[in-house]
Coordinates of C-alpha atoms and ligand atoms in Angstrom, one line a residue:
M1445 CA -41.1 -1.8 -34.4
S1446 CA -42.9 -0.1 -31.4
E1447 CA -45.2 2.9 -31.7
F1448 CA -43.7 6.2 -30.6
D1449 CA -44.1 9.6 -32.1
T1450 CA -40.7 11.3 -31.5
I1451 CA -38.4 8.2 -31.7
L1452 CA -38.2 5.0 -33.6
Y1453 CA -37.5 1.7 -31.8
E1454 CA -36.3 -1.4 -33.6
E1455 CA -34.5 -4.6 -32.6
H1456 CA -31.7 -6.1 -34.7
G1457 CA -30.3 -9.5 -33.5
G1458 CA -29.8 -8.7 -29.8
A1459 CA -29.4 -4.9 -30.4
A1460 CA -32.0 -2.3 -29.7
V1461 CA -31.8 0.6 -32.1
I1462 CA -33.4 3.9 -31.0
T1463 CA -33.6 6.7 -33.6
L1464 CA -34.4 10.2 -32.3
N1465 CA -37.0 11.3 -34.8
R1466 CA -37.8 15.1 -34.8
P1467 CA -35.7 15.8 -38.0
D1468 CA -37.2 19.2 -38.6
K1469 CA -35.7 20.3 -35.3
L1470 CA -32.5 18.4 -35.7
N1471 CA -33.9 16.0 -33.1
A1472 CA -33.9 18.6 -30.3
F1473 CA -35.4 17.3 -27.1
N1474 CA -38.9 18.2 -26.0
E1475 CA -40.6 16.6 -23.0
Q1476 CA -42.3 14.0 -25.2
M1477 CA -39.1 12.9 -26.7
H1478 CA -37.5 12.6 -23.3
R1479 CA -40.4 10.4 -22.1
E1480 CA -40.5 8.2 -25.2
L1481 CA -36.7 7.8 -25.1
R1482 CA -36.9 6.7 -21.4
A1483 CA -39.7 4.3 -22.2
A1484 CA -37.7 2.8 -25.2
I1485 CA -34.6 2.3 -23.0
D1486 CA -36.8 0.6 -20.4
L1487 CA -38.2 -1.6 -23.1
A1488 CA -34.6 -2.6 -24.2
E1489 CA -33.4 -3.1 -20.6
N1490 CA -36.3 -5.3 -19.7
N1491 CA -35.9 -7.6 -22.7
A1492 CA -33.4 -10.3 -21.8
A1493 CA -32.7 -10.8 -25.5
I1494 CA -31.3 -7.3 -25.9
R1495 CA -27.6 -7.0 -25.1
T1496 CA -26.6 -3.7 -26.8
L1497 CA -28.3 -0.3 -27.3
L1498 CA -27.7 1.9 -30.3
L1499 CA -28.8 5.5 -30.3
T1500 CA -28.9 7.6 -33.5
G1501 CA -30.8 10.4 -35.2
A1502 CA -33.1 10.7 -38.2
G1503 CA -32.3 13.2 -40.9
R1504 CA -29.3 15.4 -41.1
G1505 CA -28.8 15.8 -37.3
F1506 CA -28.1 13.6 -34.4
C1507 CA -29.6 15.9 -31.7
A1508 CA -29.5 19.7 -31.2
G1509 CA -30.0 19.5 -27.4
Q1510 CA -32.9 21.1 -25.7
D1511 CA -35.7 22.4 -28.0
L1512 CA -35.2 26.1 -27.6
G1513 CA -38.6 26.9 -28.9
D1514 CA -40.2 25.2 -25.9
R1515 CA -40.1 28.2 -23.6
D1516 CA -42.2 31.3 -23.5
F1517 CA -39.8 34.2 -22.9
D1518 CA -42.4 36.9 -23.7
S1519 CA -44.2 36.2 -20.4
G1520 CA -41.2 37.7 -18.5
E1521 CA -41.0 34.4 -16.5
R1522 CA -37.5 33.2 -15.6
P1523 CA -37.6 29.5 -16.1
D1524 CA -36.1 26.9 -13.7
L1525 CA -33.8 25.0 -16.1
G1526 CA -32.6 23.0 -13.1
Q1527 CA -36.0 21.3 -13.0
T1528 CA -35.8 20.1 -16.6
I1529 CA -32.3 18.8 -16.0
E1530 CA -33.3 17.1 -12.8
A1531 CA -36.3 15.5 -14.4
F1532 CA -34.9 14.4 -17.7
Y1533 CA -31.3 15.0 -18.6
N1534 CA -29.6 13.8 -15.5
P1535 CA -31.6 10.6 -15.2
L1536 CA -30.9 9.9 -18.9
V1537 CA -27.2 10.3 -18.6
L1538 CA -27.1 8.2 -15.4
K1539 CA -29.2 5.5 -17.2
L1540 CA -26.8 5.4 -20.2
R1541 CA -23.8 5.1 -17.9
S1542 CA -25.3 2.4 -15.7
L1543 CA -27.1 0.2 -18.3
P1544 CA -25.5 -3.2 -18.0
M1545 CA -24.7 -3.5 -21.7
P1546 CA -22.7 -1.5 -24.2
V1547 CA -24.3 1.7 -25.5
I1548 CA -23.3 3.0 -28.9
A1549 CA -24.1 6.5 -30.3
A1550 CA -24.1 6.7 -34.1
V1551 CA -23.7 10.5 -34.5
N1552 CA -25.1 10.9 -38.0
G1553 CA -24.8 14.7 -38.2
V1554 CA -24.6 17.7 -35.9
A1555 CA -24.7 17.0 -32.1
A1556 CA -25.1 20.2 -30.2
G1557 CA -25.6 21.2 -26.5
A1558 CA -27.0 18.3 -24.5
G1559 CA -27.2 16.4 -27.8
A1560 CA -23.4 16.3 -27.9
N1561 CA -23.0 15.3 -24.3
I1562 CA -25.6 12.6 -24.4
A1563 CA -23.6 11.1 -27.3
L1564 CA -20.4 11.4 -25.4
A1565 CA -21.9 9.7 -22.4
C1566 CA -22.3 6.5 -24.5
D1567 CA -19.7 3.8 -24.4
F1568 CA -18.9 3.9 -28.1
V1569 CA -19.3 7.0 -30.2
L1570 CA -19.2 6.5 -34.0
A1571 CA -19.5 9.6 -36.1
A1572 CA -20.4 10.2 -39.7
R1573 CA -17.7 12.1 -41.6
S1574 CA -20.0 15.2 -41.8
A1575 CA -20.8 15.1 -38.0
R1576 CA -19.9 18.0 -35.7
F1577 CA -19.9 18.2 -31.9
I1578 CA -20.8 21.6 -30.5
Q1579 CA -20.8 22.7 -26.9
A1580 CA -23.4 25.3 -27.9
F1581 CA -24.3 26.3 -24.3
C1582 CA -22.1 29.4 -24.0
K1583 CA -23.8 30.8 -27.1
I1584 CA -27.0 31.1 -25.2
G1585 CA -25.6 32.0 -21.8
L1586 CA -25.4 28.5 -20.3
C1587 CA -22.8 26.1 -19.0
P1588 CA -22.5 22.5 -20.4
D1589 CA -24.8 20.0 -18.8
S1590 CA -25.6 16.3 -19.4
G1591 CA -22.1 15.5 -18.2
G1592 CA -20.3 18.0 -20.3
T1593 CA -18.1 19.3 -17.4
Y1594 CA -17.3 15.7 -16.3
I1595 CA -17.1 13.4 -19.3
L1596 CA -15.7 15.8 -21.8
P1597 CA -12.6 16.8 -19.8
R1598 CA -11.9 13.2 -19.0
L1599 CA -12.0 12.3 -22.7
I1600 CA -10.0 15.2 -24.2
G1601 CA -8.4 17.0 -21.2
E1602 CA -9.2 20.2 -19.3
G1603 CA -7.6 22.6 -21.8
R1604 CA -9.6 21.4 -24.8
A1605 CA -12.8 21.0 -22.8
K1606 CA -12.6 24.5 -21.5
G1607 CA -11.8 25.8 -24.9
L1608 CA -14.8 24.1 -26.6
A1609 CA -17.1 25.0 -23.7
M1610 CA -16.1 28.7 -23.7
T1611 CA -16.1 29.2 -27.5
G1612 CA -18.8 26.9 -28.7
Q1613 CA -16.5 26.1 -31.5
P1614 CA -17.6 23.0 -33.5
V1615 CA -15.4 19.9 -33.6
D1616 CA -15.5 17.9 -36.8
A1617 CA -15.5 14.1 -36.7
E1618 CA -11.8 13.6 -37.7
T1619 CA -10.7 16.0 -35.0
A1620 CA -12.9 14.4 -32.5
L1621 CA -11.3 11.0 -33.4
A1622 CA -7.8 12.5 -33.3
W1623 CA -8.5 14.0 -29.8
G1624 CA -9.8 10.7 -28.4
M1625 CA -13.3 12.0 -28.0
I1626 CA -14.9 9.2 -30.1
W1627 CA -14.2 5.7 -31.2
A1628 CA -14.5 5.8 -35.0
V1629 CA -15.5 7.8 -38.1
H1630 CA -17.4 6.3 -41.0
D1631 CA -18.6 7.7 -44.3
D1632 CA -22.1 9.2 -44.0
E1633 CA -23.6 6.5 -46.2
T1634 CA -22.2 3.6 -44.2
L1635 CA -22.5 4.9 -40.7
R1636 CA -25.8 3.2 -39.8
D1637 CA -24.7 -0.2 -41.2
E1638 CA -21.3 0.0 -39.4
A1639 CA -23.1 1.0 -36.2
I1640 CA -25.6 -1.9 -36.5
A1641 CA -22.7 -4.3 -37.3
L1642 CA -20.8 -3.2 -34.2
A1643 CA -24.0 -3.4 -32.1
T1644 CA -24.9 -6.9 -33.2
H1645 CA -21.2 -8.0 -32.7
L1646 CA -21.3 -6.7 -29.2
A1647 CA -24.6 -8.3 -28.5
A1648 CA -23.1 -11.7 -29.1
Q1649 CA -20.2 -11.0 -26.7
P1650 CA -20.1 -11.9 -22.9
T1651 CA -22.4 -9.2 -21.8
M1652 CA -21.8 -9.6 -18.1
A1653 CA -18.1 -9.0 -18.7
L1654 CA -18.7 -6.0 -20.9
A1655 CA -21.0 -4.5 -18.3
A1656 CA -18.3 -5.0 -15.7
I1657 CA -15.7 -3.4 -17.8
K1658 CA -17.9 -0.4 -18.4
Q1659 CA -18.7 0.0 -14.7
A1660 CA -15.1 -0.6 -13.5
I1661 CA -13.6 2.0 -15.9
Q1662 CA -16.2 4.6 -15.0
D1663 CA -15.9 3.9 -11.3
S1664 CA -12.1 4.2 -11.4
Y1665 CA -12.3 8.0 -11.5
G1666 CA -13.5 8.1 -7.9
N1667 CA -11.1 5.3 -6.7
D1668 CA -7.5 5.1 -5.6
L1669 CA -5.4 2.3 -7.0
K1670 CA -5.9 -0.1 -4.0
T1671 CA -9.7 0.3 -4.2
Q1672 CA -9.7 -0.2 -7.9
L1673 CA -7.5 -3.3 -7.6
D1674 CA -10.0 -4.7 -5.0
T1675 CA -12.8 -3.9 -7.4
E1676 CA -11.1 -5.8 -10.2
R1677 CA -10.6 -8.8 -7.9
D1678 CA -14.3 -8.8 -6.9
I1679 CA -15.4 -8.5 -10.5
Q1680 CA -13.1 -11.3 -11.7
R1681 CA -14.4 -13.5 -8.9
R1682 CA -17.9 -12.9 -10.0
L1683 CA -17.2 -13.4 -13.8
G1684 CA -15.1 -16.5 -13.0
R1685 CA -18.3 -18.2 -12.0
S1686 CA -20.2 -17.2 -15.2
D1687 CA -21.4 -19.4 -18.0
D1688 CA -19.6 -17.2 -20.5
Y1689 CA -16.2 -17.6 -18.8
R1690 CA -16.6 -21.4 -18.9
E1691 CA -17.7 -21.2 -22.6
G1692 CA -14.8 -18.8 -23.5
V1693 CA -12.2 -21.1 -22.0
R1694 CA -13.7 -24.2 -23.4
A1695 CA -14.0 -22.7 -26.9
F1696 CA -10.4 -21.6 -26.7
M1697 CA -9.2 -25.1 -25.7
E1698 CA -11.4 -26.7 -28.4
K1699 CA -10.2 -24.2 -31.0
R1700 CA -13.7 -23.1 -32.0
K1701 CA -15.6 -19.8 -31.8
P1702 CA -17.3 -19.3 -28.5
S1703 CA -21.1 -19.0 -28.2
F1704 CA -21.8 -16.5 -25.4
T1705 CA -25.2 -16.2 -23.8
G1706 CA -24.5 -13.2 -21.7
N1707 CA -24.9 -15.2 -18.5
Ligands
LHQ694 C1 -33.8 23.9 -33.3 C2 -32.8 23.6 -32.4 C3 -33.0 23.6 -31.0 C4 -35.3 24.1 -31.6 C5 -32.0 23.5 -34.4 N1 -34.3 23.9 -30.7 N2 -35.1 24.1 -32.9 C6 -31.1 21.8 -20.9 C7 -32.1 22.1 -20.0 C8 -33.0 23.2 -20.2 C9 -32.9 24.2 -21.1 C10 -31.8 24.6 -21.9 O1 -30.9 23.6 -22.3 C11 -30.5 22.5 -21.9 C12 -29.4 21.8 -22.6 C13 -29.1 22.3 -24.0 O2 -29.1 21.5 -24.8 S1 -28.7 23.9 -24.2 C14 -28.2 23.9 -25.9 C15 -29.4 23.9 -26.9 N3 -29.0 23.8 -28.2 C16 -28.4 24.8 -28.9 O3 -28.2 25.8 -28.5 C17 -28.2 24.5 -30.4 C18 -29.1 25.3 -31.2 N4 -28.9 25.0 -32.6 C19 -27.9 25.5 -33.4 O4 -27.0 26.1 -32.9 C20 -27.9 25.1 -34.8 O5 -29.2 24.7 -35.2 C21 -26.9 23.9 -35.1 C22 -25.5 24.4 -35.0 C23 -27.2 22.7 -34.2 C24 -27.2 23.4 -36.6 O6 -27.1 24.6 -37.4 P1 -27.6 24.4 -38.9 O7 -27.0 23.2 -39.5 O8 -27.3 25.7 -39.6 O9 -29.2 24.2 -38.8 P2 -30.3 25.3 -38.5 O10 -29.8 26.2 -37.4 O11 -30.8 25.9 -39.7 O12 -31.4 24.3 -37.8 C25 -32.3 23.6 -38.7 C26 -33.7 23.7 -38.0 O13 -33.6 23.1 -36.7 C27 -34.1 25.1 -37.8 O14 -35.5 25.2 -38.0 P3 -36.1 25.9 -39.3 O15 -37.6 25.8 -39.0 O16 -35.6 27.3 -39.4 O17 -35.7 25.1 -40.4 C28 -33.7 25.4 -36.4 O18 -34.5 26.4 -35.8 C29 -34.1 24.0 -35.8 N5 -33.3 23.8 -34.5 N6 -31.6 23.4 -33.2 N7 -32.1 23.3 -30.1

């Protein structure tokens, strides 16, 4: 376990588990938590033994977005929110989307504002039965950020995305599952164990292939079919030379379980 104040960092059999840890504020982001989260992700990325990342929250919330107590409105100053987004939220979302390993969000409770969209930027979203996803931005005169106008409509369609963003209405875990917004719902008591089980399972899979799948599916949004088919060809050419492809085929032929190294 590494020493941070606003997050916890642990490693479980090839998976890095990062827990947002400001439970009194429902794990809302201040600058320190952004910096520590970034450092923890770097720690995971730079450790060759880590092949999955799991993000969750301490206490009854996953993350309530930006810490709204962080700004001094009494001074009459009009803050530059773009600066905060440029410095912290945008790099975080881009990092989660580009990490060459699966990223899981275990949404243990309410996920609001940027907290909801950071969860939805992850490759797998598991939610506790009591979790809620809230595009809270419009309630305070803002527009969704952290990918909320990009990832959310791609997950659930424009109509539902606009509805959620313009009303700030909470979506419960079962509805999120039915709408295709998330991967799975688990009982509150078992969510963490289920998420760690998925993370350690994925950490033992052919990581290069999983990273290629992630990138190819994400990149497809900007590609026409011909370009995407060419991308798939190039990926397959690269993966076809990997140790894990050889191991996967050998294990199949020998009727045994493969032992993937991620190479
Ligand atoms: C909080 C927060 C919070 C501080 C709960 N801050 N304390 C990017 C760039 C720059 C600026 C602006 O924003 C962004 C992106 C964004 O994320 S904007 C959206 C920011 N988030 C929100 O608007 C959500 C605000 N929170 C809520 O609406 C509610 O707290 C939810 C619906 C999340 C949960 O409601 P409850 O379950 O009823 O809990 P609660 O409201 O009682 O909160 C518990 C405590 O957590 C409470 O503190 P207290 O001392 O009274 O116990 C809240 O003040 C604190 N808290 N969210 N974002």
